[in-house]
PDB file of C-alpha atoms in Angstrom:
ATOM      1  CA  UNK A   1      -4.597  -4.536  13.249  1.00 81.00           C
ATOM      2  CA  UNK A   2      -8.223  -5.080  13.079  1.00 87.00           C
ATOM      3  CA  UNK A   3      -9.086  -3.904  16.526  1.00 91.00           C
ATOM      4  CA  UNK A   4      -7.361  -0.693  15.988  1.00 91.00           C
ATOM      5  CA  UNK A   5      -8.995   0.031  12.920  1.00 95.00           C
ATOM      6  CA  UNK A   6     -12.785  -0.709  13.664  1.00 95.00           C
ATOM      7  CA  UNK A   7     -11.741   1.613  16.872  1.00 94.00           C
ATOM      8  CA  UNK A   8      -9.993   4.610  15.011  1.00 94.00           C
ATOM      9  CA  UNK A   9     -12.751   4.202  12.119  1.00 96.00           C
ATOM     10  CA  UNK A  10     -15.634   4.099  14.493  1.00 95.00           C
ATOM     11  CA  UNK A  11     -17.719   3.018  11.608  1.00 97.00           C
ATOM     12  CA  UNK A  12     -22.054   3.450  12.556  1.00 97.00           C
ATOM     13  CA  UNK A  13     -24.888   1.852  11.291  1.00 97.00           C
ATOM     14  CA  UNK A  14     -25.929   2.943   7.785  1.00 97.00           C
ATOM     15  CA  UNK A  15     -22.355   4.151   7.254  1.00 97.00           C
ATOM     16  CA  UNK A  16     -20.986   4.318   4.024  1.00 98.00           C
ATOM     17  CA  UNK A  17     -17.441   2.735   3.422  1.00 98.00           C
ATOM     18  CA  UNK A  18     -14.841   2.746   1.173  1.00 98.00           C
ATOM     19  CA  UNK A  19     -11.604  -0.240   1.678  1.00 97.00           C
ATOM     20  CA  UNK A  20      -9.215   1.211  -1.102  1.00 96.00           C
ATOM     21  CA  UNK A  21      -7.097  -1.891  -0.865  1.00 94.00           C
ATOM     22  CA  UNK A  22      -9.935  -5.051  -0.332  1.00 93.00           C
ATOM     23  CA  UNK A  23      -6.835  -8.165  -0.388  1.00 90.00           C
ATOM     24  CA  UNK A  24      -9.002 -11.389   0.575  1.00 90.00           C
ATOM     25  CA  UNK A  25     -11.992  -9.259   2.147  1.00 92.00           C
ATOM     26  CA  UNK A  26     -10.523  -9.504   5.881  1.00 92.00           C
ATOM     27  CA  UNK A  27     -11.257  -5.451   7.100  1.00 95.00           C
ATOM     28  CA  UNK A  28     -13.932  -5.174   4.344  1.00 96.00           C
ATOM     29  CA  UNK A  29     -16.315  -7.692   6.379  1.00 97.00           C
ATOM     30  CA  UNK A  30     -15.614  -6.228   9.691  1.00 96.00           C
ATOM     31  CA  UNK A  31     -16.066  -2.844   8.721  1.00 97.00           C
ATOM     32  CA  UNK A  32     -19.140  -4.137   6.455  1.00 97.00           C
ATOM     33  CA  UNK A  33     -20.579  -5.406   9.872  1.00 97.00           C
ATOM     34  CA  UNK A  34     -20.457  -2.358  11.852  1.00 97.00           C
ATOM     35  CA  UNK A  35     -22.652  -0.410   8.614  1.00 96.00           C
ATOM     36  CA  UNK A  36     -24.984  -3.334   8.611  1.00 96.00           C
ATOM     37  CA  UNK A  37     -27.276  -3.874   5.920  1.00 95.00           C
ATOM     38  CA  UNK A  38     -28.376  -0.293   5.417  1.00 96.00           C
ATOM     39  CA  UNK A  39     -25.020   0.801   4.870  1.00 97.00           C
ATOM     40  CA  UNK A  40     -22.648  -0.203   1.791  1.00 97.00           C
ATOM     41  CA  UNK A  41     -18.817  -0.961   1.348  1.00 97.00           C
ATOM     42  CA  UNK A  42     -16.987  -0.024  -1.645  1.00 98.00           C
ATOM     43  CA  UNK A  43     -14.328  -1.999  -2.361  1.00 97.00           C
ATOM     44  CA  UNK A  44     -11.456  -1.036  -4.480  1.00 96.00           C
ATOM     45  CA  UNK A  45      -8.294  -3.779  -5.546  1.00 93.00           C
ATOM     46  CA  UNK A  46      -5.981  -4.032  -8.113  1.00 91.00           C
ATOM     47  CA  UNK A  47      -6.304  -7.735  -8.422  1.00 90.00           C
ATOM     48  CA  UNK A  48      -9.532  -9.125  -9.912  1.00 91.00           C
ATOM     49  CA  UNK A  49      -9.330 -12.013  -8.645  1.00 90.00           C
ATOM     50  CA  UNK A  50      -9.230 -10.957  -5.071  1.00 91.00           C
ATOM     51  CA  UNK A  51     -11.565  -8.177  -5.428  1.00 94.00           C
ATOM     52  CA  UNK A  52     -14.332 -10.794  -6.417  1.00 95.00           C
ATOM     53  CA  UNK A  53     -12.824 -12.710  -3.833  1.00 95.00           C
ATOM     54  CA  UNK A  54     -13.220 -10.193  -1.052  1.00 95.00           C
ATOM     55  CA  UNK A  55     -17.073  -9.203  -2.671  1.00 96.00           C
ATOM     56  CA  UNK A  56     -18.151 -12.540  -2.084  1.00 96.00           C
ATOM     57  CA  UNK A  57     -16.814 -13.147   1.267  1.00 96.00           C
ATOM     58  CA  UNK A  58     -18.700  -9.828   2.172  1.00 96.00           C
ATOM     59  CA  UNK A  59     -22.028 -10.771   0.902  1.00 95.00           C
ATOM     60  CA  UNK A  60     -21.538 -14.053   2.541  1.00 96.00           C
ATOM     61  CA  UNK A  61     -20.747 -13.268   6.086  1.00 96.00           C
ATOM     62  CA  UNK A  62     -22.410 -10.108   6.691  1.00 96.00           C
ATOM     63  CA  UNK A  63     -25.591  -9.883   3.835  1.00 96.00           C
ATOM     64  CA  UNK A  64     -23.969  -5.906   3.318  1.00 97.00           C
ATOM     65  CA  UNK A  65     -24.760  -4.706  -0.459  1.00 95.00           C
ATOM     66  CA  UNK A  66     -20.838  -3.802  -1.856  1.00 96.00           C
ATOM     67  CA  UNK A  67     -19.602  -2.161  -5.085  1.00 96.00           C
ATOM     68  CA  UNK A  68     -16.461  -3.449  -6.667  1.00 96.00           C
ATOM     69  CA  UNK A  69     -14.366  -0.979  -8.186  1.00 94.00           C
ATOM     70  CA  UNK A  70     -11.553  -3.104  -9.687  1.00 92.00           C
ATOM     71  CA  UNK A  71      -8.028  -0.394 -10.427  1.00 91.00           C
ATOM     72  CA  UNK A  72      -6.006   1.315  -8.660  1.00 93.00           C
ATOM     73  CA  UNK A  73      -7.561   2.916  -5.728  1.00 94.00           C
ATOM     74  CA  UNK A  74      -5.871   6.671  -6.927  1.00 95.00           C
ATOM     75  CA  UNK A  75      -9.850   6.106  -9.299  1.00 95.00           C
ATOM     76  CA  UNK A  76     -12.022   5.498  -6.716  1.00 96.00           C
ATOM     77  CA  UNK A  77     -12.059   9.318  -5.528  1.00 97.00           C
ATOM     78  CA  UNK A  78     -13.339  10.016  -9.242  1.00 95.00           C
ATOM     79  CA  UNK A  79     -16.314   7.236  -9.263  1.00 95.00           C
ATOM     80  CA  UNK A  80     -17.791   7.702  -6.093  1.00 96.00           C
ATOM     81  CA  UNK A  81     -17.949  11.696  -7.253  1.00 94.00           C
ATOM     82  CA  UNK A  82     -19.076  10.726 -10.545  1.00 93.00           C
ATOM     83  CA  UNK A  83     -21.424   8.638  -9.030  1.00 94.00           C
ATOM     84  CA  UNK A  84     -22.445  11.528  -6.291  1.00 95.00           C
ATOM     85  CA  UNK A  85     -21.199   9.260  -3.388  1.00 97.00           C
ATOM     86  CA  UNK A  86     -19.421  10.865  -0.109  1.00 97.00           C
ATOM     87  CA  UNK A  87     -18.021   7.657   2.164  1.00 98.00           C
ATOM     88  CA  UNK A  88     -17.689   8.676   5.385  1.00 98.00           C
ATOM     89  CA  UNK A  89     -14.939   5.888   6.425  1.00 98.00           C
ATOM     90  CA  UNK A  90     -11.879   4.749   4.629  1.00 98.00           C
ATOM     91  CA  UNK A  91      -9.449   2.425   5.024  1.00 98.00           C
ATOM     92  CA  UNK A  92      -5.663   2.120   2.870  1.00 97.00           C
ATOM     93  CA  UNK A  93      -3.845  -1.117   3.579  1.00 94.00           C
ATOM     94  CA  UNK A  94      -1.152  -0.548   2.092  1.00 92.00           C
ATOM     95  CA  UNK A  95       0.252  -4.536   2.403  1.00 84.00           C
ATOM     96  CA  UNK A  96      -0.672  -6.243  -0.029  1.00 75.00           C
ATOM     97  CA  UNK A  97      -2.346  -9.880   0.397  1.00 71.00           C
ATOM     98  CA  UNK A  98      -0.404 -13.167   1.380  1.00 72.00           C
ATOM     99  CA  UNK A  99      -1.980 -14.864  -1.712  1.00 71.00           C
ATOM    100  CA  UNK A 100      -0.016 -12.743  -3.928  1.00 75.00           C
ATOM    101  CA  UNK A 101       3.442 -13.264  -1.786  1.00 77.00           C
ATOM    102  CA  UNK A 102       2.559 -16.737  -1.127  1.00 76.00           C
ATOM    103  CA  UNK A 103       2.301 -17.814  -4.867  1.00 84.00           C
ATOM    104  CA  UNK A 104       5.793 -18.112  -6.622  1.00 88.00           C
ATOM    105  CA  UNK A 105       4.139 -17.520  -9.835  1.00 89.00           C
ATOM    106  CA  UNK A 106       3.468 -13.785  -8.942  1.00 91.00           C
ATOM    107  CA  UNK A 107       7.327 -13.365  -8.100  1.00 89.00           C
ATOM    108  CA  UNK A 108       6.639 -11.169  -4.978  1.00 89.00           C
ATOM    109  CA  UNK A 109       9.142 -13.191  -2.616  1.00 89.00           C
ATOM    110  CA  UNK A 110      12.719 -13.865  -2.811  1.00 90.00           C
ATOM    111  CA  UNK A 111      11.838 -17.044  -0.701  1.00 86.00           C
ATOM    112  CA  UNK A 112       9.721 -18.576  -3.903  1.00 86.00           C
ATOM    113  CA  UNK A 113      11.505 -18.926  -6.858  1.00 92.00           C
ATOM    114  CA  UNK A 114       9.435 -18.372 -10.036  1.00 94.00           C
ATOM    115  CA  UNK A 115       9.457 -15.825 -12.717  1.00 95.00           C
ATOM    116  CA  UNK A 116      10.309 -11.734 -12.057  1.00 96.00           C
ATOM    117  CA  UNK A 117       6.356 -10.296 -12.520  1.00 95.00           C
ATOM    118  CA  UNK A 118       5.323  -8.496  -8.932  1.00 95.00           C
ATOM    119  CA  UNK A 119       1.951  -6.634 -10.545  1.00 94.00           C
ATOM    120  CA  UNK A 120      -0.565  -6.510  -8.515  1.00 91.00           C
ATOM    121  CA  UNK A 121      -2.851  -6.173 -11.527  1.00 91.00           C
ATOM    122  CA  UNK A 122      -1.629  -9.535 -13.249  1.00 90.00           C
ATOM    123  CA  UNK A 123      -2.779  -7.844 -16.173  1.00 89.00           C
ATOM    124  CA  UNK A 124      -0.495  -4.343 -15.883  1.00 90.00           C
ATOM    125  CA  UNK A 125       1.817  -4.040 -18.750  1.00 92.00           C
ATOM    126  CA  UNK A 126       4.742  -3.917 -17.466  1.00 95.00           C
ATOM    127  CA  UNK A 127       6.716  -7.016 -14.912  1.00 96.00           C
ATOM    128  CA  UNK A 128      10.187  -6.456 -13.076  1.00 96.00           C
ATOM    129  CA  UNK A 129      11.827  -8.662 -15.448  1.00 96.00           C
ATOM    130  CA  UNK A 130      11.106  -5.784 -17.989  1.00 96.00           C
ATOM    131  CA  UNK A 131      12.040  -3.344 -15.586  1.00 96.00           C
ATOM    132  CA  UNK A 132      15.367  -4.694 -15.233  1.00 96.00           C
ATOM    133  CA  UNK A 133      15.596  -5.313 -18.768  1.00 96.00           C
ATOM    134  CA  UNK A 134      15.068  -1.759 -20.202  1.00 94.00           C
ATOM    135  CA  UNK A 135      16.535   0.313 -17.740  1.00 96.00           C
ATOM    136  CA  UNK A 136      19.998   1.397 -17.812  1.00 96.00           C
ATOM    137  CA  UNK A 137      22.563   1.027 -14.857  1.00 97.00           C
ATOM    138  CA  UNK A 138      21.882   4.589 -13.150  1.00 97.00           C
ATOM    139  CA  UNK A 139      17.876   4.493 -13.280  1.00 97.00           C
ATOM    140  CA  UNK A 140      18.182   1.004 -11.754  1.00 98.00           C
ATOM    141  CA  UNK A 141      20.256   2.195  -9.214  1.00 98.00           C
ATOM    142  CA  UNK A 142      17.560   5.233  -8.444  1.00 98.00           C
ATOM    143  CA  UNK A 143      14.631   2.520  -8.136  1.00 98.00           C
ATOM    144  CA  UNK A 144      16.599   0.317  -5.748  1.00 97.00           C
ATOM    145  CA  UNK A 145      17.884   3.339  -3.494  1.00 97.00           C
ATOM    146  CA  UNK A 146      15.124   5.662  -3.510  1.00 96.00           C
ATOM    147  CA  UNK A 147      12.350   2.831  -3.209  1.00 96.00           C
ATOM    148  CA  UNK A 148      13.808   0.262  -0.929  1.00 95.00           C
ATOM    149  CA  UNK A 149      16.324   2.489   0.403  1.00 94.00           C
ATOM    150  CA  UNK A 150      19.316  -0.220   0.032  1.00 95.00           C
ATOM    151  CA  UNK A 151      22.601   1.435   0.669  1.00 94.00           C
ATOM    152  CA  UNK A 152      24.254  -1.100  -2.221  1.00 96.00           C
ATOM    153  CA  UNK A 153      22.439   0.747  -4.623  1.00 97.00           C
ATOM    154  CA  UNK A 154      24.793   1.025  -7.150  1.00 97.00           C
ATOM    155  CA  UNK A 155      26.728  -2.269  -6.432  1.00 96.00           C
ATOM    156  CA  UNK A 156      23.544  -4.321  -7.244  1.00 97.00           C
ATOM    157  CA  UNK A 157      22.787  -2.415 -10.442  1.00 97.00           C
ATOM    158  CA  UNK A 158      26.062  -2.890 -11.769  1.00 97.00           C
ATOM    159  CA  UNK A 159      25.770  -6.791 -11.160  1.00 95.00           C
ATOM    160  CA  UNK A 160      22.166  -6.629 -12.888  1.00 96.00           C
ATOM    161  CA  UNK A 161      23.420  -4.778 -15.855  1.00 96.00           C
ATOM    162  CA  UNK A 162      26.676  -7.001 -16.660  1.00 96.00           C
ATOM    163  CA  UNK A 163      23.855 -10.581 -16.080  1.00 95.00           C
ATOM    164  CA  UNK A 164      21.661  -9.337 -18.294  1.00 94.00           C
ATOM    165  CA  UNK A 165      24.428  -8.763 -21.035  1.00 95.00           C
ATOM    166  CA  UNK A 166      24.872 -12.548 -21.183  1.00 94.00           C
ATOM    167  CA  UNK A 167      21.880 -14.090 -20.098  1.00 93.00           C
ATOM    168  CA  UNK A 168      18.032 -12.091 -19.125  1.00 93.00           C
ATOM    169  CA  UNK A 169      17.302 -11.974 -15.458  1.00 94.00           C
ATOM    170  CA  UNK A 170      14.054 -14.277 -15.477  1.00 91.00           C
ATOM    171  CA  UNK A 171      13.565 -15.723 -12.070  1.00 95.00           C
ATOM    172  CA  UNK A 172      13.134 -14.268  -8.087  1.00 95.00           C
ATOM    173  CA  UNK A 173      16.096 -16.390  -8.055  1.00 95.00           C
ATOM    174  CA  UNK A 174      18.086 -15.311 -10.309  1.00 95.00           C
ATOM    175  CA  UNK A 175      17.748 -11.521  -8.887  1.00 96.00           C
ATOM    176  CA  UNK A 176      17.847 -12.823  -5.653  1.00 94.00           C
ATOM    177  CA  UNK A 177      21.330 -14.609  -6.265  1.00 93.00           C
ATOM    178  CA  UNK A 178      22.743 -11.321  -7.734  1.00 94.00           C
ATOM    179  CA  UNK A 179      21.819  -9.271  -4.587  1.00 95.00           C
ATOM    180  CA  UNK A 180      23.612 -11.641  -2.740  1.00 93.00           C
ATOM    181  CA  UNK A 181      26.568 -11.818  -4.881  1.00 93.00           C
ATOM    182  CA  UNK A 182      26.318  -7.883  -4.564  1.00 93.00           C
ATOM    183  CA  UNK A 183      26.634  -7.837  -0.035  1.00 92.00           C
ATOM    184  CA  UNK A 184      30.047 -10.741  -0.640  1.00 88.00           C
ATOM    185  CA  UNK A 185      30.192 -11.342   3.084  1.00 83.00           C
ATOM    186  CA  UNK A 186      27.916  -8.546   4.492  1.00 82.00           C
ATOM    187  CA  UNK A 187      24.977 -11.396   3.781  1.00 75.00           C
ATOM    188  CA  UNK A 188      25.890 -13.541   6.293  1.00 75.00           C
ATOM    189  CA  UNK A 189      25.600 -10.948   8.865  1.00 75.00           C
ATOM    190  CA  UNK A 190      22.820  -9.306   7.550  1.00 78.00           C
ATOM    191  CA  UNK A 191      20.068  -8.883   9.731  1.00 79.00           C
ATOM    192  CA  UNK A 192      17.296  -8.677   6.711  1.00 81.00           C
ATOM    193  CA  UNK A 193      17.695 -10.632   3.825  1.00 89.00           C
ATOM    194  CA  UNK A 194      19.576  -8.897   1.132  1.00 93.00           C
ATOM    195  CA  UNK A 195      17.222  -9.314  -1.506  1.00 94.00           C
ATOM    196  CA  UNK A 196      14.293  -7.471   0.771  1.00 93.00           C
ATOM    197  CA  UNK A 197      14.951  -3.893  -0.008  1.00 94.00           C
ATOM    198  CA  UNK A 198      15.460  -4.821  -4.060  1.00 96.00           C
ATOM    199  CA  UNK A 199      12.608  -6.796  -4.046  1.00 95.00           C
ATOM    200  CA  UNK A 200      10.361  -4.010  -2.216  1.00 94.00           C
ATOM    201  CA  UNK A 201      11.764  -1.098  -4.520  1.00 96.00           C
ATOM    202  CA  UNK A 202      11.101  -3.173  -7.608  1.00 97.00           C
ATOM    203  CA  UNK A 203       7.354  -3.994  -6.554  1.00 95.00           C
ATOM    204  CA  UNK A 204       6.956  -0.088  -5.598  1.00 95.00           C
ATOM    205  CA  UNK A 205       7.892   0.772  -9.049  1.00 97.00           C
ATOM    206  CA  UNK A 206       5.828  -1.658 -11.262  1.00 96.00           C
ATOM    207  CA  UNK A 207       2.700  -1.138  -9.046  1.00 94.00           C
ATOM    208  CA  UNK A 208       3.757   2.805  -9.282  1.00 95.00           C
ATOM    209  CA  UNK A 209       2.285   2.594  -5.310  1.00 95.00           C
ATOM    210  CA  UNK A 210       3.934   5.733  -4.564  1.00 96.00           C
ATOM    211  CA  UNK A 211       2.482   7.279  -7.047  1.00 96.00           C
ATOM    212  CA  UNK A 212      -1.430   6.134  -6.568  1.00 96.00           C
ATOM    213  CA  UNK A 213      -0.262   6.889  -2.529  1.00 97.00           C
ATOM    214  CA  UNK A 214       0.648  10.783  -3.222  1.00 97.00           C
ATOM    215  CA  UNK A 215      -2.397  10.955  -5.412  1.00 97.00           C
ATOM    216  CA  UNK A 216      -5.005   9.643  -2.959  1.00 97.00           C
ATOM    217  CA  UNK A 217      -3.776  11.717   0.090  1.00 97.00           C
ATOM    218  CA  UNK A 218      -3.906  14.355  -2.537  1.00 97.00           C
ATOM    219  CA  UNK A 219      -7.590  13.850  -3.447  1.00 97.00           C
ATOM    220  CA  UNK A 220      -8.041  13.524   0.569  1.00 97.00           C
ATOM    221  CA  UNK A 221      -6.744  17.286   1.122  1.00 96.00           C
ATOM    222  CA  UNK A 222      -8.870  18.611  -2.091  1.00 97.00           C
ATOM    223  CA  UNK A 223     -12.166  17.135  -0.633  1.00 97.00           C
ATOM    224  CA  UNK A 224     -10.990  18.469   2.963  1.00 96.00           C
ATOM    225  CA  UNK A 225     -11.019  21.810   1.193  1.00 96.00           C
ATOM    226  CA  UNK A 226     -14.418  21.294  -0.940  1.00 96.00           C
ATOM    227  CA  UNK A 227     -15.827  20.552   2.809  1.00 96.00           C
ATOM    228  CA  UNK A 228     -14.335  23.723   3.790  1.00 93.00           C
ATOM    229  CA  UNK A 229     -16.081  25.415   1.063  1.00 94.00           C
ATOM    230  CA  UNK A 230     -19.414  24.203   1.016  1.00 94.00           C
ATOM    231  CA  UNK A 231     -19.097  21.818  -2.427  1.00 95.00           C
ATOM    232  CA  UNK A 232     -19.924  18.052  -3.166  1.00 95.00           C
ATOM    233  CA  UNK A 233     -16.791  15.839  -3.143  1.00 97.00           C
ATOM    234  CA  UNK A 234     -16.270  12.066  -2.448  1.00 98.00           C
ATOM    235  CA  UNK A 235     -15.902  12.750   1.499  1.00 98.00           C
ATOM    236  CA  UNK A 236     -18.450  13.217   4.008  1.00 97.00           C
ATOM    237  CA  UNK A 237     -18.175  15.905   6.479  1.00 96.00           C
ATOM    238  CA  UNK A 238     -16.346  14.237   9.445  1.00 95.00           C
ATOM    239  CA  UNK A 239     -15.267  11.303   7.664  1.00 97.00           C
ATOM    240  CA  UNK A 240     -12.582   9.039   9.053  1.00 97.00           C
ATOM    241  CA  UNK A 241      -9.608   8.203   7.102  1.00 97.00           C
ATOM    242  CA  UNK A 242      -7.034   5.585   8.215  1.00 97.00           C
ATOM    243  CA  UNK A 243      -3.814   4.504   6.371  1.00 97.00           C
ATOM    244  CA  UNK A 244      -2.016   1.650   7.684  1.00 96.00           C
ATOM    245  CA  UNK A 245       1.955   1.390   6.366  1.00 95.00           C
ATOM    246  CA  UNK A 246       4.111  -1.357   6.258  1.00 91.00           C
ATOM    247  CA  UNK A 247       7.771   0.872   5.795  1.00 89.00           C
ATOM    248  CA  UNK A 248       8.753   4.440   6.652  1.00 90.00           C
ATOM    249  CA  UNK A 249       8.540   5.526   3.034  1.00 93.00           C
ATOM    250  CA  UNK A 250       4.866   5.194   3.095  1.00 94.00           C
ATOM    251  CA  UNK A 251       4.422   6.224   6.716  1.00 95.00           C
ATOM    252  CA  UNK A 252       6.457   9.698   5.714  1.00 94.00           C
ATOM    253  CA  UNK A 253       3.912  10.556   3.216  1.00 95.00           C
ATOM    254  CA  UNK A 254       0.997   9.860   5.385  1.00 96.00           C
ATOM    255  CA  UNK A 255       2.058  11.769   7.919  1.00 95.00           C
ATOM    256  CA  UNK A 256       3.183  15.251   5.997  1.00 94.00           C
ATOM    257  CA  UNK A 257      -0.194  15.003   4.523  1.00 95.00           C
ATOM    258  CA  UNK A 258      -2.392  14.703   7.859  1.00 95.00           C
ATOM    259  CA  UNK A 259       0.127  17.128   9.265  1.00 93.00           C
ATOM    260  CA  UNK A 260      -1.473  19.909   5.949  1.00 94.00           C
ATOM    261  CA  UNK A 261      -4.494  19.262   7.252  1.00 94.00           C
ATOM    262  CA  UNK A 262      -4.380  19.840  10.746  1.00 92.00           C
ATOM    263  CA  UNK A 263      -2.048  22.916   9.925  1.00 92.00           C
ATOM    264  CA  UNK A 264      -4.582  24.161   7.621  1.00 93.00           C
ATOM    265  CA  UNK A 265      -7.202  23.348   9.663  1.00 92.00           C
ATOM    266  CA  UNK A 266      -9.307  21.544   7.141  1.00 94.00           C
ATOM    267  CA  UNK A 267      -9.066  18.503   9.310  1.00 93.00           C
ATOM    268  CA  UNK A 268      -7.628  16.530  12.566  1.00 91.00           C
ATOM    269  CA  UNK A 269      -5.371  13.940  13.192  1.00 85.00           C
ATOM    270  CA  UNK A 270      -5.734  13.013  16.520  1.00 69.00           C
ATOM    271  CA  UNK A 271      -2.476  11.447  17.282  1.00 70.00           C
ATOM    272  CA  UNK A 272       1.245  12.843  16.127  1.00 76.00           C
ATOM    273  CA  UNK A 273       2.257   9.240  16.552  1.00 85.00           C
ATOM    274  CA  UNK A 274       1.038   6.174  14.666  1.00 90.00           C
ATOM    275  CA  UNK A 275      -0.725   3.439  16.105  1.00 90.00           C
ATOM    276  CA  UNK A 276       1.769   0.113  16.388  1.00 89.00           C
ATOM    277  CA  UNK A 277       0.403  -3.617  16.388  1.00 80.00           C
ATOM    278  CA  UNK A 278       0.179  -5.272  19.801  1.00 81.00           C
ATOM    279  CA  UNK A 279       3.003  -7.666  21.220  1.00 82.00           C
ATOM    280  CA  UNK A 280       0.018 -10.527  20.912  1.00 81.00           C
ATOM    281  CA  UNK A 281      -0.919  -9.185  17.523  1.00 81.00           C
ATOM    282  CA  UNK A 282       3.046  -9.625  16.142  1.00 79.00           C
ATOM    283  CA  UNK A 283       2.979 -13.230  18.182  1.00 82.00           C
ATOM    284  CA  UNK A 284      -0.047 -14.236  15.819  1.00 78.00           C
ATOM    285  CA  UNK A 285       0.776 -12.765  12.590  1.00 75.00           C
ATOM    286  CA  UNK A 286       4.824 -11.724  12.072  1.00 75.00           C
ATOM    287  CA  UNK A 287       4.128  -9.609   9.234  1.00 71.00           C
ATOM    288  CA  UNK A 288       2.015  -6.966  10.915  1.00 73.00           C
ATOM    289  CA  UNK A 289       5.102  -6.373  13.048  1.00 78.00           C
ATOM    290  CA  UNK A 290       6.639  -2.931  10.878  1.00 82.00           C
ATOM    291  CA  UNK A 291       2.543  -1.796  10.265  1.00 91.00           C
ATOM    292  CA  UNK A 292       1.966   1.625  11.533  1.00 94.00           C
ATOM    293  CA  UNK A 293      -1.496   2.939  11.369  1.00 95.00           C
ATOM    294  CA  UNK A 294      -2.693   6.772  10.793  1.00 96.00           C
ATOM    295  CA  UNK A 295      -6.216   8.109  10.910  1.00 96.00           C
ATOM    296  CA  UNK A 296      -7.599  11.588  10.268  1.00 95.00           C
ATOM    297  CA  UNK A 297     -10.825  13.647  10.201  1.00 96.00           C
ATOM    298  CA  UNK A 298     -11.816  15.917   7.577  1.00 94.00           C
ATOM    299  CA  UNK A 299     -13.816  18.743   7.378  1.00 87.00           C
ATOM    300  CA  UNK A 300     -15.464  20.973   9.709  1.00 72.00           C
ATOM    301  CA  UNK A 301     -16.920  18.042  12.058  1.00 68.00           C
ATOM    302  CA  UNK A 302     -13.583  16.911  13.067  1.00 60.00           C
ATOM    303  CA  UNK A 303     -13.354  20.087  15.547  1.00 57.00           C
ATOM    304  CA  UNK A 304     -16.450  18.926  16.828  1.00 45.00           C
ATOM    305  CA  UNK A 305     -14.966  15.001  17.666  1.00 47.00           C
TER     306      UNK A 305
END
């Protein structure tokens, strides 16, 4: 939704800008041309290899200075503070980039066989084959309901604990085929793959994205209130902040948190509803068809916009 964003972000000359999730670069060197060369994007990835990717294609197109901060973007609050640094524009894509889902050996995609890893950070120490190999029956079945939602909850842990107790669960397929096994003749009739909520929950929980999602709309409330009070923090006065979600799970959060802020009045979010991708845009590109984009204003300049 590139359109959307550059609108909602409204990014200015000498602007500076922080994309907590860079991918391949794609929003990092739009947004980097609306600063120009007196501004500066920081950009933020758990993947190294797509963070230098996305620093390079920056430089390249647009000639904007940028500041990689590779980690999970739940740090980058902490380092622009540390390095006295307010952004005044950022931007959470909360996808994740179609090199990673593309490339069987990452294991994101049910569609690709190859072996059960999903981190984002290829070095993170732990993969969803060891998830599913050292958790018992009922926290399996708490990762696949509460993170992909999938009413067969239970059904699919109990075929992943009795697999593993004669051969380890290695493969997308493998996990993939036990899902299935797991919906009998619901598959057939299915109208989402079976293995998609599985799959989803189990990436959530070895990236832990819920948990660096709660923490950054946390640190976005905290420096709405250091506004409020006068003190440095990692936010300018009036800066824009923009989530764009990919499931409902993510969406919820984002929108209970700009919700505090308007009710506390430490901030604005424009719109109660979230900003969907274009008919032409879901023609183009399929998987920006469940995104749903949120923006805010903190601070006391938001009453003013």
């Amino acid at each position: 939704m590139p359109e959307a964003i550059l609108a909602q972000l409204a990014v200015q000359p000498g602007e500076l800008v922080l994309d907590c999730t860079a991918g391949r670069g794609g929003h990092a060197a739009l947004l980097a041309a609306e600063t120009g060369t007196e501004g500066t994007v920081y950009l933020c990835d758990l993947d190294p290899g797509n963070l230098d990717f996305a620093a390079a294609r920056v430089k390249a197109e647009t000639g904007v200075p940028t500041v990689p901060l590779q980690g999970s973007y739940v740090r980058a609050p902490r380092d622009l503070r540390g390095d006295g640094i307010a952004v005044d524009a950022v931007l959470a894509d909360l996808g994740f980039a179609s090199t990673q889902v593309d490339d069987a050996e990452r294991g994101f995609s049910f569609l690709r066989d190859g072996p059960l890893d999903m981190r984002m950070d290829p070095s993170g120490p732990v993969t969803a084959a060891d998830l599913l190999a050292g958790s018992d029956e009922r926290e399996l079945a708490r990762i696949i309901f509460e993170y992909g939602e999938e009413p067969l909850s239970r059904r699919i842990a109990r075929n992943i604990v009795r697999k593993r107790a004669i051969d380890p669960i290695a493969t997308t397929a493998d996990l993939a085929g036990l899902v299935r096994d797991a919906y009998g003749q619901r598959a057939a009739s299915s109208r989402l793959h079976p293995a998609t909520r599985t799959f989803q929950a189990l990436r959530i929980a070895v990236n832990d994205e819920f948990g660096a999602l709660d923490g950054l709309l946390r640190q976005v409330l905290e420096a709405a209130e250091a506004i409020g009070a006068g003190q440095p923090t990692w936010l300018a006065d009036g800066a824009r902040v923009a989530f764009l979600t990919f499931h409902s799970l993510e969406d919820r959060r984002v929108k209970r948190a700009f919700a505090e802020l308007d009710r506390r009045g430490l901030g604005k979010a424009p719109a109660r509803m979230p900003i969907l991708p274009s008919e032409t845009e879901i023609a183009i590109n399929t998987r920006s068809r469940s995104a749903k984009l949120r923006v805010a204003v903190v601070g006391d300049r938001a009453e003013r916009t």
